[in-house]
């Protein structure tokens, strides 16, 4: 593979967290002070305010990041799939070009990595306390400690022992801030003094939005007191997690959550009072979990800088997708709406990016792999569907992308988020919800997806004007379905469907779904 400027090729560090809501980060406007290290990284580089994913779900988003291909082409449409690690990825290209490549932490792709010089990954979701790790010999071992700290320890150790004559690409896959949001013991209660205001749309009733009405990801009815909020009111916190605590960790855990439970019992909450109590507990655990994530981002970036690597290392902080923090009354992700489709993206690269940059360009995680190719002096493979971000870094492309295509597949599923695809421009969102084919539904059942919904998916459209309705509360499709704007958006949607080889979406629009 052709290279240029081999001696000057930059190192690459990308930290990929899980379900980290951009709205919880100071650099994106959060007022709670949970992310001083990510905020510092943002001041040293750029904050991308319109960064999007292609499929807001843990495994599929990682697969798109690795391959720069939409889910229909990389084969990983849902969390019940298995990623084929033999297919080309940025790791395969960089390793072939002489980079040392490593993935440490959460992988969650149903297979073991290939084409990396090194990996040490947690099985499936991994555990917050005393996690297991799988090494390159396919051996599994347990490492004592809190998962975010352990991942940083392993990452620093790899950096210290790498071949310093070669450039590196290190992917740090964080478990945090995935459900069930268990903080490090050092952070228990860190936000208990904060009363988090309810989002304006917390009690959204979803008029004209069937998918929003029938999903199972609402705090009021779906968030469990035991499993999610660590109370003793239902099935408990979970035996697998309890058995992983050391005696000292268990004492910290029990002392903290038992005192909350005793107070909770004394209140006899019902209705909205119970829902709002659950929201406060969710926020307090979520933000406390963010603290350790942010602290460890600081640790690894400090190591890069103290080792003299800062000037020639591109440092990227992102998440596999966004997360609902009570907006629409929800937690989780999945939908095309902003809180889940948008993801944090903070990049520091002194050679190209000016400090304190705030960029509103429409960029995607799909663009990361082509960027790595170009930074390494390699030709961007023709089968990658993203675009290199280097013109954006240099401020030379003010209209980098005018629209983003999105496609979510996983249905049936435990959250009953209906399948849909659509287009998002800077001002408008046009979405098509659809009934999955019988073949796809049977596939999901056979692969073990949970069916707990009692609703039927249906074919319908949603349309939003983000200028007039930034919270995406008013589906304006019926009154605008013959308008020039919707007609133009449908034409653009069809172009993107063709560009990204979305035959299934094309078949749905043509009425040929089987």
Short mmCIF file of C-alpha atoms in Angstrom, two decimals:
data_model
loop_
_atom_site.label_atom_id
_atom_site.label_comp_id
_atom_site.label_asym_id
_atom_site.label_seq_id
_atom_site.Cartn_x
_atom_site.Cartn_y
_atom_site.Cartn_z
CA UNK A 1 0.00 0.00 0.00
CA UNK A 2 1.43 3.35 -1.03
CA UNK A 3 2.65 5.67 1.72
CA UNK A 4 4.02 9.17 1.98
CA UNK A 5 5.95 10.98 4.72
CA UNK A 6 6.40 7.70 6.61
CA UNK A 7 8.67 9.21 9.27
CA UNK A 8 6.14 11.92 10.04
CA UNK A 9 3.04 9.78 10.26
CA UNK A 10 1.03 10.71 13.33
CA UNK A 11 0.08 8.46 16.20
CA UNK A 12 -3.64 7.87 16.63
CA UNK A 13 -5.49 7.64 19.94
CA UNK A 14 -9.27 7.25 19.92
CA UNK A 15 -11.30 6.84 23.09
CA UNK A 16 -14.77 5.43 22.42
CA UNK A 17 -17.12 5.59 25.39
CA UNK A 18 -20.54 3.97 25.53
CA UNK A 19 -23.84 5.88 25.69
CA UNK A 20 -22.15 9.12 26.72
CA UNK A 21 -24.69 11.89 26.16
CA UNK A 22 -23.18 14.97 24.57
CA UNK A 23 -25.51 17.09 26.71
CA UNK A 24 -23.71 15.84 29.86
CA UNK A 25 -20.37 17.33 28.72
CA UNK A 26 -19.30 20.81 29.72
CA UNK A 27 -17.96 21.56 26.24
CA UNK A 28 -21.47 20.91 24.91
CA UNK A 29 -23.11 23.13 27.50
CA UNK A 30 -23.63 20.93 30.56
CA UNK A 31 -23.52 23.03 33.77
CA UNK A 32 -22.67 20.22 36.21
CA UNK A 33 -18.86 20.13 36.00
CA UNK A 34 -18.60 16.38 35.39
CA UNK A 35 -16.12 16.53 32.49
CA UNK A 36 -13.16 18.86 33.23
CA UNK A 37 -10.70 16.68 31.30
CA UNK A 38 -12.84 16.29 28.18
CA UNK A 39 -13.49 20.04 28.38
CA UNK A 40 -9.74 20.69 28.57
CA UNK A 41 -9.23 18.51 25.50
CA UNK A 42 -11.92 20.55 23.76
CA UNK A 43 -10.15 23.80 24.60
CA UNK A 44 -6.95 22.39 23.13
CA UNK A 45 -8.70 21.27 19.95
CA UNK A 46 -12.15 21.19 18.40
CA UNK A 47 -15.69 20.40 19.47
CA UNK A 48 -17.83 19.03 16.65
CA UNK A 49 -21.36 20.12 17.44
CA UNK A 50 -23.07 18.15 14.69
CA UNK A 51 -21.45 14.71 14.84
CA UNK A 52 -23.81 11.86 13.96
CA UNK A 53 -23.96 8.08 14.02
CA UNK A 54 -25.50 5.89 11.33
CA UNK A 55 -27.29 3.41 13.61
CA UNK A 56 -27.64 4.38 17.28
CA UNK A 57 -26.79 1.07 18.92
CA UNK A 58 -23.59 -0.12 20.61
CA UNK A 59 -22.30 -2.87 18.33
CA UNK A 60 -23.55 -1.52 15.00
CA UNK A 61 -22.02 1.89 15.68
CA UNK A 62 -18.63 0.33 16.45
CA UNK A 63 -18.83 -1.74 13.27
CA UNK A 64 -19.49 1.42 11.24
CA UNK A 65 -16.57 3.17 12.97
CA UNK A 66 -14.21 0.31 12.13
CA UNK A 67 -15.23 -0.20 8.51
CA UNK A 68 -16.58 3.18 7.39
CA UNK A 69 -19.52 1.24 5.98
CA UNK A 70 -23.19 1.35 6.84
CA UNK A 71 -24.66 -1.61 8.71
CA UNK A 72 -26.17 -3.17 5.59
CA UNK A 73 -22.67 -3.53 4.08
CA UNK A 74 -20.58 -4.43 7.13
CA UNK A 75 -23.18 -7.02 8.15
CA UNK A 76 -23.74 -5.83 11.72
CA UNK A 77 -27.23 -4.37 11.86
CA UNK A 78 -28.18 -5.16 15.45
CA UNK A 79 -26.70 -6.25 18.76
CA UNK A 80 -27.58 -9.87 18.02
CA UNK A 81 -25.28 -10.00 15.01
CA UNK A 82 -21.70 -11.23 14.77
CA UNK A 83 -19.13 -8.93 13.21
CA UNK A 84 -16.91 -10.55 10.60
CA UNK A 85 -13.47 -9.36 11.77
CA UNK A 86 -11.80 -10.57 8.58
CA UNK A 87 -13.36 -7.77 6.55
CA UNK A 88 -11.25 -4.67 5.86
CA UNK A 89 -11.13 -2.12 8.69
CA UNK A 90 -8.97 0.87 9.48
CA UNK A 91 -6.94 -1.55 11.65
CA UNK A 92 -6.20 -3.88 8.75
CA UNK A 93 -5.00 -1.01 6.58
CA UNK A 94 -2.93 0.64 9.30
CA UNK A 95 -1.35 -2.62 10.46
CA UNK A 96 -0.38 -3.46 6.90
CA UNK A 97 1.14 0.01 6.58
CA UNK A 98 3.42 -0.53 9.57
CA UNK A 99 1.37 0.90 12.43
CA UNK A 100 1.17 -0.85 15.77
CA UNK A 101 -2.54 -1.23 16.36
CA UNK A 102 -4.39 -2.11 19.57
CA UNK A 103 -7.93 -2.30 20.88
CA UNK A 104 -8.28 -2.35 24.67
CA UNK A 105 -11.58 -2.48 26.58
CA UNK A 106 -15.11 -2.88 25.27
CA UNK A 107 -15.40 -4.40 21.79
CA UNK A 108 -18.96 -5.87 21.84
CA UNK A 109 -19.03 -7.23 18.31
CA UNK A 110 -19.67 -10.93 18.95
CA UNK A 111 -16.26 -11.97 17.64
CA UNK A 112 -12.59 -11.47 18.46
CA UNK A 113 -10.63 -8.67 16.78
CA UNK A 114 -8.44 -9.43 13.78
CA UNK A 115 -5.79 -7.28 12.09
CA UNK A 116 -4.79 -5.63 15.38
CA UNK A 117 -1.23 -6.00 16.65
CA UNK A 118 -2.71 -6.41 20.13
CA UNK A 119 -6.06 -6.64 21.86
CA UNK A 120 -7.41 -7.17 25.35
CA UNK A 121 -11.18 -6.89 25.43
CA UNK A 122 -14.05 -7.41 27.86
CA UNK A 123 -16.52 -10.16 26.91
CA UNK A 124 -19.82 -8.73 25.63
CA UNK A 125 -20.80 -5.71 27.78
CA UNK A 126 -18.21 -6.39 30.47
CA UNK A 127 -18.60 -5.69 34.19
CA UNK A 128 -18.10 -2.43 36.03
CA UNK A 129 -16.28 -4.14 38.92
CA UNK A 130 -13.47 -6.70 38.67
CA UNK A 131 -14.04 -7.29 34.96
CA UNK A 132 -12.98 -10.24 32.83
CA UNK A 133 -10.72 -9.67 29.82
CA UNK A 134 -10.01 -11.85 26.80
CA UNK A 135 -6.45 -11.75 25.45
CA UNK A 136 -4.98 -12.63 22.06
CA UNK A 137 -4.64 -16.29 23.06
CA UNK A 138 -8.40 -16.36 23.68
CA UNK A 139 -7.77 -16.82 27.40
CA UNK A 140 -10.08 -15.07 29.85
CA UNK A 141 -8.88 -13.69 33.15
CA UNK A 142 -10.32 -11.44 35.84
CA UNK A 143 -8.63 -8.18 36.85
CA UNK A 144 -9.57 -6.61 40.15
CA UNK A 145 -10.63 -2.98 40.14
CA UNK A 146 -13.13 -0.60 38.59
CA UNK A 147 -13.39 -1.21 34.85
CA UNK A 148 -12.58 2.33 33.67
CA UNK A 149 -9.44 2.46 35.82
CA UNK A 150 -8.38 -1.02 34.69
CA UNK A 151 -8.78 -0.14 31.01
CA UNK A 152 -6.56 2.91 31.49
CA UNK A 153 -3.96 0.83 33.34
CA UNK A 154 -3.86 -1.66 30.47
CA UNK A 155 -3.70 1.13 27.88
CA UNK A 156 -0.81 2.90 29.61
CA UNK A 157 1.04 -0.39 29.94
CA UNK A 158 0.65 -1.06 26.23
CA UNK A 159 1.88 2.43 25.37
CA UNK A 160 4.92 2.02 27.63
CA UNK A 161 5.89 -1.31 26.05
CA UNK A 162 5.18 -0.62 22.39
CA UNK A 163 7.85 -0.45 19.68
CA UNK A 164 8.68 3.25 19.74
CA UNK A 165 10.17 3.12 16.25
CA UNK A 166 6.68 2.74 14.76
CA UNK A 167 3.58 4.94 14.89
CA UNK A 168 0.64 3.58 16.83
CA UNK A 169 -3.14 3.48 16.62
CA UNK A 170 -4.72 2.72 19.99
CA UNK A 171 -8.49 2.34 20.42
CA UNK A 172 -9.66 2.52 24.03
CA UNK A 173 -13.15 1.09 24.32
CA UNK A 174 -14.84 2.23 27.51
CA UNK A 175 -17.74 0.44 29.16
CA UNK A 176 -18.91 3.63 30.85
CA UNK A 177 -21.50 5.11 30.71
CA UNK A 178 -23.59 2.10 29.73
CA UNK A 179 -26.58 0.91 31.69
CA UNK A 180 -26.65 0.23 34.68
CA UNK A 181 -24.50 3.29 35.44
CA UNK A 182 -22.50 2.03 38.43
CA UNK A 183 -20.01 4.65 39.65
CA UNK A 184 -16.58 3.98 41.07
CA UNK A 185 -16.78 3.78 44.87
CA UNK A 186 -14.84 7.05 45.01
CA UNK A 187 -17.74 8.76 43.26
CA UNK A 188 -20.75 7.40 45.12
CA UNK A 189 -23.00 10.30 46.02
CA UNK A 190 -21.00 12.91 44.10
CA UNK A 191 -24.20 14.44 42.65
CA UNK A 192 -26.60 13.71 45.47
CA UNK A 193 -26.68 17.41 46.31
CA UNK A 194 -27.85 18.28 42.78
CA UNK A 195 -31.53 18.55 41.91
CA UNK A 196 -31.64 17.97 38.16
CA UNK A 197 -34.40 19.95 36.43
CA UNK A 198 -36.85 17.90 34.40
CA UNK A 199 -36.40 18.37 30.65
CA UNK A 200 -39.16 20.50 29.17
CA UNK A 201 -40.49 17.49 27.26
CA UNK A 202 -40.20 15.00 30.15
CA UNK A 203 -43.96 14.39 30.07
CA UNK A 204 -44.19 14.20 26.30
CA UNK A 205 -47.47 12.53 25.29
CA UNK A 206 -46.34 11.85 21.67
CA UNK A 207 -49.27 13.14 19.64
CA UNK A 208 -48.89 12.00 16.04
CA UNK A 209 -45.77 9.99 16.88
CA UNK A 210 -46.67 6.31 17.13
CA UNK A 211 -43.08 5.07 17.58
CA UNK A 212 -42.52 7.38 20.52
CA UNK A 213 -45.75 6.32 22.16
CA UNK A 214 -45.20 2.53 21.99
CA UNK A 215 -41.51 2.15 22.88
CA UNK A 216 -40.30 0.62 26.14
CA UNK A 217 -37.51 2.99 27.12
CA UNK A 218 -39.35 5.38 29.37
CA UNK A 219 -38.22 6.17 32.90
CA UNK A 220 -41.75 5.95 34.33
CA UNK A 221 -42.52 2.36 33.32
CA UNK A 222 -39.37 0.69 31.95
CA UNK A 223 -36.57 1.81 34.27
CA UNK A 224 -36.35 -0.79 37.03
CA UNK A 225 -35.93 0.10 40.68
CA UNK A 226 -33.70 -2.89 41.33
CA UNK A 227 -31.74 -3.55 38.16
CA UNK A 228 -31.24 0.08 37.15
CA UNK A 229 -31.45 2.05 40.38
CA UNK A 230 -29.96 -0.53 42.79
CA UNK A 231 -32.92 -0.65 45.13
CA UNK A 232 -34.27 -3.92 46.53
CA UNK A 233 -37.78 -3.55 45.21
CA UNK A 234 -37.82 -6.03 42.32
CA UNK A 235 -35.39 -8.73 41.19
CA UNK A 236 -32.47 -7.05 42.89
CA UNK A 237 -29.44 -5.43 41.43
CA UNK A 238 -28.34 -8.60 39.67
CA UNK A 239 -26.50 -11.63 40.96
CA UNK A 240 -23.76 -11.47 38.33
CA UNK A 241 -22.78 -8.01 39.46
CA UNK A 242 -23.09 -8.67 43.15
CA UNK A 243 -20.81 -11.70 42.98
CA UNK A 244 -18.05 -9.65 41.40
CA UNK A 245 -17.59 -7.28 44.32
CA UNK A 246 -14.74 -7.72 46.73
CA UNK A 247 -15.86 -7.53 50.38
CA UNK A 248 -14.62 -3.93 50.57
CA UNK A 249 -16.41 -2.91 47.36
CA UNK A 250 -19.62 -4.60 48.49
CA UNK A 251 -19.54 -2.72 51.78
CA UNK A 252 -19.20 0.62 49.97
CA UNK A 253 -22.02 -0.38 47.63
CA UNK A 254 -24.36 -1.64 50.34
CA UNK A 255 -23.72 1.26 52.70
CA UNK A 256 -24.47 3.81 50.00
CA UNK A 257 -27.48 2.25 48.26
CA UNK A 258 -29.09 0.74 51.37
CA UNK A 259 -29.33 4.18 52.96
CA UNK A 260 -31.03 5.49 49.81
CA UNK A 261 -33.38 2.52 49.81
CA UNK A 262 -34.41 3.10 53.41
CA UNK A 263 -35.23 6.71 52.60
CA UNK A 264 -37.07 5.63 49.46
CA UNK A 265 -39.25 3.14 51.39
CA UNK A 266 -40.21 5.79 53.89
CA UNK A 267 -41.59 8.06 51.15
CA UNK A 268 -44.24 5.64 49.72
CA UNK A 269 -43.99 7.31 46.33
CA UNK A 270 -46.48 6.75 43.50
CA UNK A 271 -47.36 8.34 40.17
CA UNK A 272 -45.38 11.35 39.04
CA UNK A 273 -43.57 11.61 42.37
CA UNK A 274 -42.15 8.10 41.85
CA UNK A 275 -41.23 8.82 38.23
CA UNK A 276 -39.41 12.01 39.19
CA UNK A 277 -37.59 10.25 42.01
CA UNK A 278 -36.41 7.64 39.50
CA UNK A 279 -35.22 10.42 37.18
CA UNK A 280 -33.14 12.00 39.96
CA UNK A 281 -31.55 8.66 40.87
CA UNK A 282 -30.80 7.97 37.20
CA UNK A 283 -29.13 11.35 36.77
CA UNK A 284 -27.10 11.04 39.97
CA UNK A 285 -25.77 7.60 39.09
CA UNK A 286 -25.19 8.54 35.44
CA UNK A 287 -23.22 11.70 36.20
CA UNK A 288 -21.24 9.97 38.96
CA UNK A 289 -20.27 7.30 36.41
CA UNK A 290 -19.17 10.06 34.02
CA UNK A 291 -16.69 11.32 36.64
CA UNK A 292 -14.46 8.26 36.44
CA UNK A 293 -14.73 8.18 32.66
CA UNK A 294 -13.58 11.79 32.46
CA UNK A 295 -10.83 11.29 35.04
CA UNK A 296 -9.40 8.43 32.99
CA UNK A 297 -9.57 10.44 29.79
CA UNK A 298 -7.38 12.93 31.64
CA UNK A 299 -5.00 10.17 32.74
CA UNK A 300 -4.38 8.83 29.26
CA UNK A 301 -4.08 12.27 27.63
CA UNK A 302 -1.67 13.34 30.38
CA UNK A 303 0.43 10.26 29.63
CA UNK A 304 0.54 11.17 25.93
CA UNK A 305 1.62 14.73 26.74
CA UNK A 306 4.18 13.85 29.41
CA UNK A 307 5.73 11.30 27.06
CA UNK A 308 6.35 13.99 24.45
CA UNK A 309 3.81 12.51 22.04
CA UNK A 310 1.23 15.29 22.09
CA UNK A 311 2.32 17.25 19.04
CA UNK A 312 2.29 14.24 16.73
CA UNK A 313 -0.73 12.37 18.11
CA UNK A 314 -4.30 12.92 17.03
CA UNK A 315 -6.48 12.44 20.11
CA UNK A 316 -10.17 11.72 19.57
CA UNK A 317 -12.84 11.44 22.21
CA UNK A 318 -16.24 10.16 21.13
CA UNK A 319 -19.06 7.80 22.04
CA UNK A 320 -20.73 5.01 20.11
CA UNK A 321 -23.88 7.17 20.17
CA UNK A 322 -25.77 9.63 22.30
CA UNK A 323 -28.19 8.95 25.16
CA UNK A 324 -31.47 10.26 26.50
CA UNK A 325 -31.19 11.93 29.89
CA UNK A 326 -34.91 12.25 30.45
CA UNK A 327 -35.75 14.00 27.17
CA UNK A 328 -39.19 12.73 26.08
CA UNK A 329 -39.20 10.91 29.43
CA UNK A 330 -36.66 8.41 28.10
CA UNK A 331 -33.38 6.70 28.75
CA UNK A 332 -31.44 4.58 26.18
CA UNK A 333 -30.94 5.65 22.53
CA UNK A 334 -31.90 4.05 19.13
CA UNK A 335 -34.01 6.79 17.53
CA UNK A 336 -33.05 9.27 14.81
CA UNK A 337 -33.89 12.16 17.16
CA UNK A 338 -30.97 14.34 18.17
CA UNK A 339 -30.14 13.07 21.66
CA UNK A 340 -29.40 9.58 20.32
CA UNK A 341 -28.27 10.22 16.75
CA UNK A 342 -25.84 12.98 17.72
CA UNK A 343 -22.71 11.94 19.56
CA UNK A 344 -19.88 13.82 21.25
CA UNK A 345 -16.80 14.28 19.10
CA UNK A 346 -13.80 16.17 20.46
CA UNK A 347 -10.54 16.11 18.51
CA UNK A 348 -7.13 17.52 19.32
CA UNK A 349 -4.45 17.57 16.63
CA UNK A 350 -2.15 20.61 16.92
CA UNK A 351 -0.76 20.23 13.41
CA UNK A 352 -4.15 20.90 11.81
CA UNK A 353 -6.72 21.99 14.40
CA UNK A 354 -6.73 25.36 16.08
CA UNK A 355 -7.42 25.43 19.84
CA UNK A 356 -10.92 26.35 21.01
CA UNK A 357 -12.48 25.49 17.65
CA UNK A 358 -16.24 25.00 17.59
CA UNK A 359 -17.30 23.44 14.33
CA UNK A 360 -20.92 22.98 13.21
CA UNK A 361 -20.09 20.89 10.13
CA UNK A 362 -22.20 17.77 9.72
CA UNK A 363 -19.70 14.99 10.36
CA UNK A 364 -20.12 11.30 11.13
CA UNK A 365 -18.32 8.48 12.92
CA UNK A 366 -18.30 6.98 9.43
CA UNK A 367 -15.65 9.62 8.61
CA UNK A 368 -13.10 8.50 11.22
CA UNK A 369 -11.58 5.60 9.26
CA UNK A 370 -11.01 7.62 6.04
CA UNK A 371 -9.39 10.31 8.19
CA UNK A 372 -7.00 7.76 9.65
CA UNK A 373 -6.13 6.56 6.14
CA UNK A 374 -5.27 10.04 4.94
CA UNK A 375 -3.31 10.93 8.09
CA UNK A 376 -1.25 7.77 7.61
CA UNK A 377 -0.43 8.74 4.03
CA UNK A 378 -2.64 6.02 2.57
CA UNK A 379 -5.19 6.13 -0.17
CA UNK A 380 -8.73 6.03 1.17
CA UNK A 381 -10.17 2.67 0.04
CA UNK A 382 -12.96 3.02 -2.49
CA UNK A 383 -15.34 0.87 -0.45
CA UNK A 384 -15.26 3.20 2.57
CA UNK A 385 -18.44 5.27 2.61
CA UNK A 386 -17.26 8.12 4.86
CA UNK A 387 -15.17 11.15 3.98
CA UNK A 388 -11.84 12.25 5.42
CA UNK A 389 -12.22 15.04 7.97
CA UNK A 390 -8.92 16.68 7.11
CA UNK A 391 -10.55 19.45 5.03
CA UNK A 392 -12.77 20.16 8.04
CA UNK A 393 -9.74 20.23 10.38
CA UNK A 394 -8.15 22.83 8.14
CA UNK A 395 -11.32 24.91 7.91
CA UNK A 396 -11.37 24.57 4.14
CA UNK A 397 -14.76 22.90 3.69
CA UNK A 398 -17.61 24.91 5.18
CA UNK A 399 -20.24 22.71 3.48
CA UNK A 400 -18.61 19.36 4.19
CA UNK A 401 -21.93 17.52 4.19
CA UNK A 402 -25.46 18.80 3.71
CA UNK A 403 -27.36 15.78 4.97
CA UNK A 404 -26.94 12.59 6.98
CA UNK A 405 -28.63 9.25 6.33
CA UNK A 406 -29.66 7.08 9.27
CA UNK A 407 -30.99 3.52 9.50
CA UNK A 408 -31.98 1.65 12.68
CA UNK A 409 -32.95 -2.02 12.30
CA UNK A 410 -33.23 -3.88 15.60
CA UNK A 411 -36.83 -5.04 16.05
CA UNK A 412 -38.29 -6.90 17.90
CA UNK A 413 -36.19 -5.83 20.87
CA UNK A 414 -36.49 -5.21 24.58
CA UNK A 415 -37.11 -1.49 24.08
CA UNK A 416 -39.62 -1.84 21.24
CA UNK A 417 -37.98 0.90 19.20
CA UNK A 418 -39.55 0.53 15.77
CA UNK A 419 -37.27 0.18 12.74
CA UNK A 420 -36.81 3.32 10.69
CA UNK A 421 -34.58 5.21 8.31
CA UNK A 422 -34.41 8.84 7.35
CA UNK A 423 -32.54 11.98 6.43
CA UNK A 424 -31.33 14.72 8.73
CA UNK A 425 -30.24 18.08 7.33
CA UNK A 426 -29.21 21.10 9.36
CA UNK A 427 -32.84 22.21 9.50
CA UNK A 428 -35.09 19.25 8.75
CA UNK A 429 -35.64 15.61 9.71
CA UNK A 430 -37.68 13.24 7.56
CA UNK A 431 -38.18 9.70 8.89
CA UNK A 432 -39.85 6.58 7.55
CA UNK A 433 -40.91 4.02 10.17
CA UNK A 434 -41.71 0.63 8.72
CA UNK A 435 -42.81 -2.92 9.39
CA UNK A 436 -39.83 -5.30 9.28
CA UNK A 437 -40.01 -8.17 6.84
CA UNK A 438 -41.13 -11.54 8.17
CA UNK A 439 -37.68 -12.93 7.35
CA UNK A 440 -36.03 -10.24 9.45
CA UNK A 441 -38.48 -10.70 12.31
CA UNK A 442 -37.87 -14.46 12.31
CA UNK A 443 -34.12 -13.85 12.29
CA UNK A 444 -34.38 -11.66 15.38
CA UNK A 445 -36.52 -14.23 17.20
CA UNK A 446 -34.11 -17.04 16.35
CA UNK A 447 -31.12 -15.00 17.53
CA UNK A 448 -32.70 -14.44 20.92
CA UNK A 449 -34.12 -10.92 20.74
CA UNK A 450 -36.65 -10.33 23.49
CA UNK A 451 -40.19 -9.59 22.37
CA UNK A 452 -41.97 -7.83 25.20
CA UNK A 453 -44.08 -5.41 23.18
CA UNK A 454 -47.74 -5.84 22.47
CA UNK A 455 -47.86 -3.32 19.63
CA UNK A 456 -47.59 -3.76 15.92
CA UNK A 457 -45.08 -1.75 13.91
CA UNK A 458 -46.56 0.24 11.09
CA UNK A 459 -45.51 2.19 8.03
CA UNK A 460 -45.68 5.94 8.48
CA UNK A 461 -43.65 9.16 8.13
CA UNK A 462 -42.47 11.83 10.55
CA UNK A 463 -41.25 15.28 9.54
CA UNK A 464 -39.71 17.99 11.73
CA UNK A 465 -38.53 21.54 11.21
CA UNK A 466 -35.69 21.88 13.72
CA UNK A 467 -35.73 25.66 13.49
CA UNK A 468 -39.31 25.84 14.72
CA UNK A 469 -39.30 22.63 16.76
CA UNK A 470 -35.79 21.77 18.02
CA UNK A 471 -37.12 19.22 20.53
CA UNK A 472 -38.85 17.27 17.73
CA UNK A 473 -42.25 17.24 19.39
CA UNK A 474 -44.56 18.05 16.48
CA UNK A 475 -44.78 15.64 13.59
CA UNK A 476 -45.68 17.92 10.70
CA UNK A 477 -45.76 15.29 7.98
CA UNK A 478 -49.50 15.08 7.31
CA UNK A 479 -49.88 18.82 6.82
CA UNK A 480 -46.69 19.02 4.74
CA UNK A 481 -46.56 15.72 2.84
CA UNK A 482 -47.23 17.47 -0.47
CA UNK A 483 -45.03 20.48 0.24
CA UNK A 484 -41.98 21.43 -1.77
CA UNK A 485 -39.74 20.87 1.27
CA UNK A 486 -40.89 17.29 1.85
CA UNK A 487 -40.71 16.55 -1.86
CA UNK A 488 -37.11 17.82 -1.93
CA UNK A 489 -36.20 15.85 1.20
CA UNK A 490 -37.61 12.66 -0.29
CA UNK A 491 -35.55 13.21 -3.42
CA UNK A 492 -32.42 13.73 -1.29
CA UNK A 493 -33.31 10.67 0.79
CA UNK A 494 -33.52 8.56 -2.36
CA UNK A 495 -30.13 9.84 -3.49
CA UNK A 496 -28.56 8.84 -0.17
CA UNK A 497 -30.27 5.45 -0.29
CA UNK A 498 -28.67 4.88 -3.67
CA UNK A 499 -25.30 6.32 -2.59
CA UNK A 500 -25.09 4.07 0.47
CA UNK A 501 -26.48 1.00 -1.33
CA UNK A 502 -29.49 0.73 0.97
CA UNK A 503 -31.44 -1.78 -1.08
CA UNK A 504 -33.73 -2.68 1.81
CA UNK A 505 -34.73 0.96 2.32
CA UNK A 506 -35.29 1.31 -1.43
CA UNK A 507 -37.51 -1.77 -1.39
CA UNK A 508 -39.57 -0.35 1.48
CA UNK A 509 -40.17 2.93 -0.33
CA UNK A 510 -41.06 1.03 -3.50
CA UNK A 511 -43.52 -1.17 -1.62
CA UNK A 512 -41.54 -4.34 -2.39
CA UNK A 513 -40.61 -5.37 1.16
CA UNK A 514 -41.03 -9.13 1.70
#
